[in-house]
CSV table of C-alpha atoms in Angstrom, one decimal:
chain,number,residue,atom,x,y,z
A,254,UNK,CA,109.7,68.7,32.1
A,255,UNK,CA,111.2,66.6,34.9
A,256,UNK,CA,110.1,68.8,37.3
A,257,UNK,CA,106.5,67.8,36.1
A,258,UNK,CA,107.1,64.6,35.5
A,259,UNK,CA,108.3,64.6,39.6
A,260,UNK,CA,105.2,66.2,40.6
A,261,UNK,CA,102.8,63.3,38.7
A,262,UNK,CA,105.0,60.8,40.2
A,263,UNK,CA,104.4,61.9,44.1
A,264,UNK,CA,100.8,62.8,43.0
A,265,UNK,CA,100.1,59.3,41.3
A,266,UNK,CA,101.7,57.7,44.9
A,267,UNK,CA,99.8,59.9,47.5
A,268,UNK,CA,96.4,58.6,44.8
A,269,UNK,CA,97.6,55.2,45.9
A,270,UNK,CA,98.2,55.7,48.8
A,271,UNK,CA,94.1,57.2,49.4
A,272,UNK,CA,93.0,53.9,47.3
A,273,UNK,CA,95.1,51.6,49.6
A,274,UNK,CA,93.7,53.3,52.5
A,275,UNK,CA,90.0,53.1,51.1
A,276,UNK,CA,90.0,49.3,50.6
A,277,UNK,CA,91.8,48.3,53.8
A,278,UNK,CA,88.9,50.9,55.4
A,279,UNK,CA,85.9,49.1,52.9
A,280,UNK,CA,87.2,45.0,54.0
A,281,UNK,CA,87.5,46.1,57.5
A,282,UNK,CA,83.5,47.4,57.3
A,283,UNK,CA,82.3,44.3,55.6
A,284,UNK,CA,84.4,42.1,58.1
A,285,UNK,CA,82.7,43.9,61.5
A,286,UNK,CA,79.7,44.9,59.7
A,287,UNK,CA,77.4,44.6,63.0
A,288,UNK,CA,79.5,46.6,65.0
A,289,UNK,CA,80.0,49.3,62.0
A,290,UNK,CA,76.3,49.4,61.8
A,291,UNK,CA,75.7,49.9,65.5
A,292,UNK,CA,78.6,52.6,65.6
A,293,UNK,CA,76.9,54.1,62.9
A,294,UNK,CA,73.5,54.3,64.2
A,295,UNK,CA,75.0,55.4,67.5
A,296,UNK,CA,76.5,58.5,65.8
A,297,UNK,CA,73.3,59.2,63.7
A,298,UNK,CA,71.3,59.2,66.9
A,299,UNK,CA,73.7,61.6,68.7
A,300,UNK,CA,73.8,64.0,65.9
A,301,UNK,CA,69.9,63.6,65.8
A,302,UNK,CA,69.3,64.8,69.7
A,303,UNK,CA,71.8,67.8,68.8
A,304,UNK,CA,69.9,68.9,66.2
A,305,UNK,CA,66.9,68.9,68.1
A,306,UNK,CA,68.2,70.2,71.5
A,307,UNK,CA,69.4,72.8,69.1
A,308,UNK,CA,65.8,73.8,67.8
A,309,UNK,CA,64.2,73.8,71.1
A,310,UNK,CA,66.8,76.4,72.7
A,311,UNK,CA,66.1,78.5,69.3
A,312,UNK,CA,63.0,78.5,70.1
A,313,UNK,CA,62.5,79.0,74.0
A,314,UNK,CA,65.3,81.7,73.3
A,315,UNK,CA,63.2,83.4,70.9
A,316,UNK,CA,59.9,83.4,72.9
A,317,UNK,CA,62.1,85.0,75.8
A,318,UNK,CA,62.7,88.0,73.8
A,319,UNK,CA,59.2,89.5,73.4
A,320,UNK,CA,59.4,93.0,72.4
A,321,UNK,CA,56.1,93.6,74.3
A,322,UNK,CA,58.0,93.9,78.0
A,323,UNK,CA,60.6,95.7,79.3
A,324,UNK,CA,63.7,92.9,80.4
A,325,UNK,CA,64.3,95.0,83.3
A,326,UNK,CA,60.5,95.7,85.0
A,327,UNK,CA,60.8,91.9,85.1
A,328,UNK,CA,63.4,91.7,87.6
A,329,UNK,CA,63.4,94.6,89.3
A,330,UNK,CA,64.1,94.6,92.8
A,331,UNK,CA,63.0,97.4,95.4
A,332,UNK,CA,66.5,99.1,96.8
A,333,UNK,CA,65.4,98.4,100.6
A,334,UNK,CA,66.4,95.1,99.7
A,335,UNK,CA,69.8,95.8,99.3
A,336,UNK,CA,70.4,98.2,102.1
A,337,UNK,CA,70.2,97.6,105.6
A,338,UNK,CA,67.6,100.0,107.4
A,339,UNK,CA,69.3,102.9,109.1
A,340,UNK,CA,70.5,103.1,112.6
A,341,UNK,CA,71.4,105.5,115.0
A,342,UNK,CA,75.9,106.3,115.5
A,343,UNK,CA,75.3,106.2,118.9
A,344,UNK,CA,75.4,103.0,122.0
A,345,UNK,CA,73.5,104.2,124.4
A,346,UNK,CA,75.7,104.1,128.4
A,347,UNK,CA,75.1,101.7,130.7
A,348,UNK,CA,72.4,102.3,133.5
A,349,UNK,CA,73.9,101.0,136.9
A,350,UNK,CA,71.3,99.9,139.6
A,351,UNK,CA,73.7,100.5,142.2
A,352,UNK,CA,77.3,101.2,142.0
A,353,UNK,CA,79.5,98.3,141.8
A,354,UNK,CA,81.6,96.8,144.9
A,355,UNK,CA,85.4,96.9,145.2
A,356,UNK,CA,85.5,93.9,147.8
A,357,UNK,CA,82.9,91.2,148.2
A,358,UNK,CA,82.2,89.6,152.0
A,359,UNK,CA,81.3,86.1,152.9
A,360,UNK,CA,77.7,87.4,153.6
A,361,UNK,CA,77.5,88.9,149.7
A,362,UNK,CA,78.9,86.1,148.5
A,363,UNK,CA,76.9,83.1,150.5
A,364,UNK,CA,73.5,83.5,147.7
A,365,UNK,CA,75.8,82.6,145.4
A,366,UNK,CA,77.7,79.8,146.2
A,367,UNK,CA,77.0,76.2,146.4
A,368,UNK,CA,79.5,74.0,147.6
A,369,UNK,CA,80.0,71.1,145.3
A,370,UNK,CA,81.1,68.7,148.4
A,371,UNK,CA,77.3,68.8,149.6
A,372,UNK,CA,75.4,65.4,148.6
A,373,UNK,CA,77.9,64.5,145.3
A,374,UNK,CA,80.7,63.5,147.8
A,375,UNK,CA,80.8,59.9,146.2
A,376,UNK,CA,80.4,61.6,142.4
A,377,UNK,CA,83.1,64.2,143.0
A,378,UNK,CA,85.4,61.4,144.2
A,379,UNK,CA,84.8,58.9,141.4
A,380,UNK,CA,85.6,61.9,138.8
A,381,UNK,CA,88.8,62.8,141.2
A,382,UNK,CA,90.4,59.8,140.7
A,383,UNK,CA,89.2,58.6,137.3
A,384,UNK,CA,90.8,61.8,136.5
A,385,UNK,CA,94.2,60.7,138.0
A,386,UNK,CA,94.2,56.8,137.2
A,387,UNK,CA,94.2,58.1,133.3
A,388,UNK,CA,96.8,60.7,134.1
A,389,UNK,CA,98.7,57.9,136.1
A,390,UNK,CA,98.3,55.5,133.5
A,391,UNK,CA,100.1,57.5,130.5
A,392,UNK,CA,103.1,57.8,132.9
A,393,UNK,CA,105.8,55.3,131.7
């Protein structure tokens, strides 16, 4: 029996303890009652888009899956767009016009060579020593 009588005891507290809960819950609504309302409203409206995002994917999902089409003819793809196209294992050799040279002369050289010096005199000397003021100038 006092076992029971423990049990109502806790029971009868954790009951008061909802109750207590409950009011402080109810004033606190009436005190703020514009801001419960909009919080309200603000759930109800959120709950309301769910339901009908929820409807529209139900249905675009079921007018995907027609039984009158294959799902894979649909998106077939041919294989040559997979694969590269073939090519041959071999590199065809080189085809020299003339067999090359071991040691170049002035005369095979002069087509192609310019000298540098030849009307940029004045250009090549600015660069020159720009180039060597900004080394000079990093040197402590």
């Amino acid at each position: 029996m006092l076992k029971l009588w423990g049990f109502w005891v806790v029971f009868t507290g954790i009951i008061e303890k909802i109750k207590g809960g409950f009011t402080a819950f109810v004033e606190f609504i009436t005190s703020h009652l514009k801001a419960a309302l909009v919080i309200a409203a603000a759930v109800f409206f959120v709950i309301l888009l769910f339901l009908i995002l929820t409807i529209i994917s139900r249905r675009s999902l079921a007018e995907e899956k027609r039984p009158d089409t294959e799902p894979a003819a649909d998106y077939a793809f041919p294989v040559e767009d997979f694969f590269l196209p073939y090519e041959p294992d071999f590199v065809p050799g080189v085809l020299l016009e003339r067999e090359p040279r071991d040691n170049w002369t002035e005369e095979d050289a002069r087509p192609f060579w310019t000298d540098p010096m030849e009307g940029n005199e004045e250009l090549w000397r600015k660069r020159i020593e720009s180039g060597i003021d900004s080394l000079l100038e990093q040197v402590p």
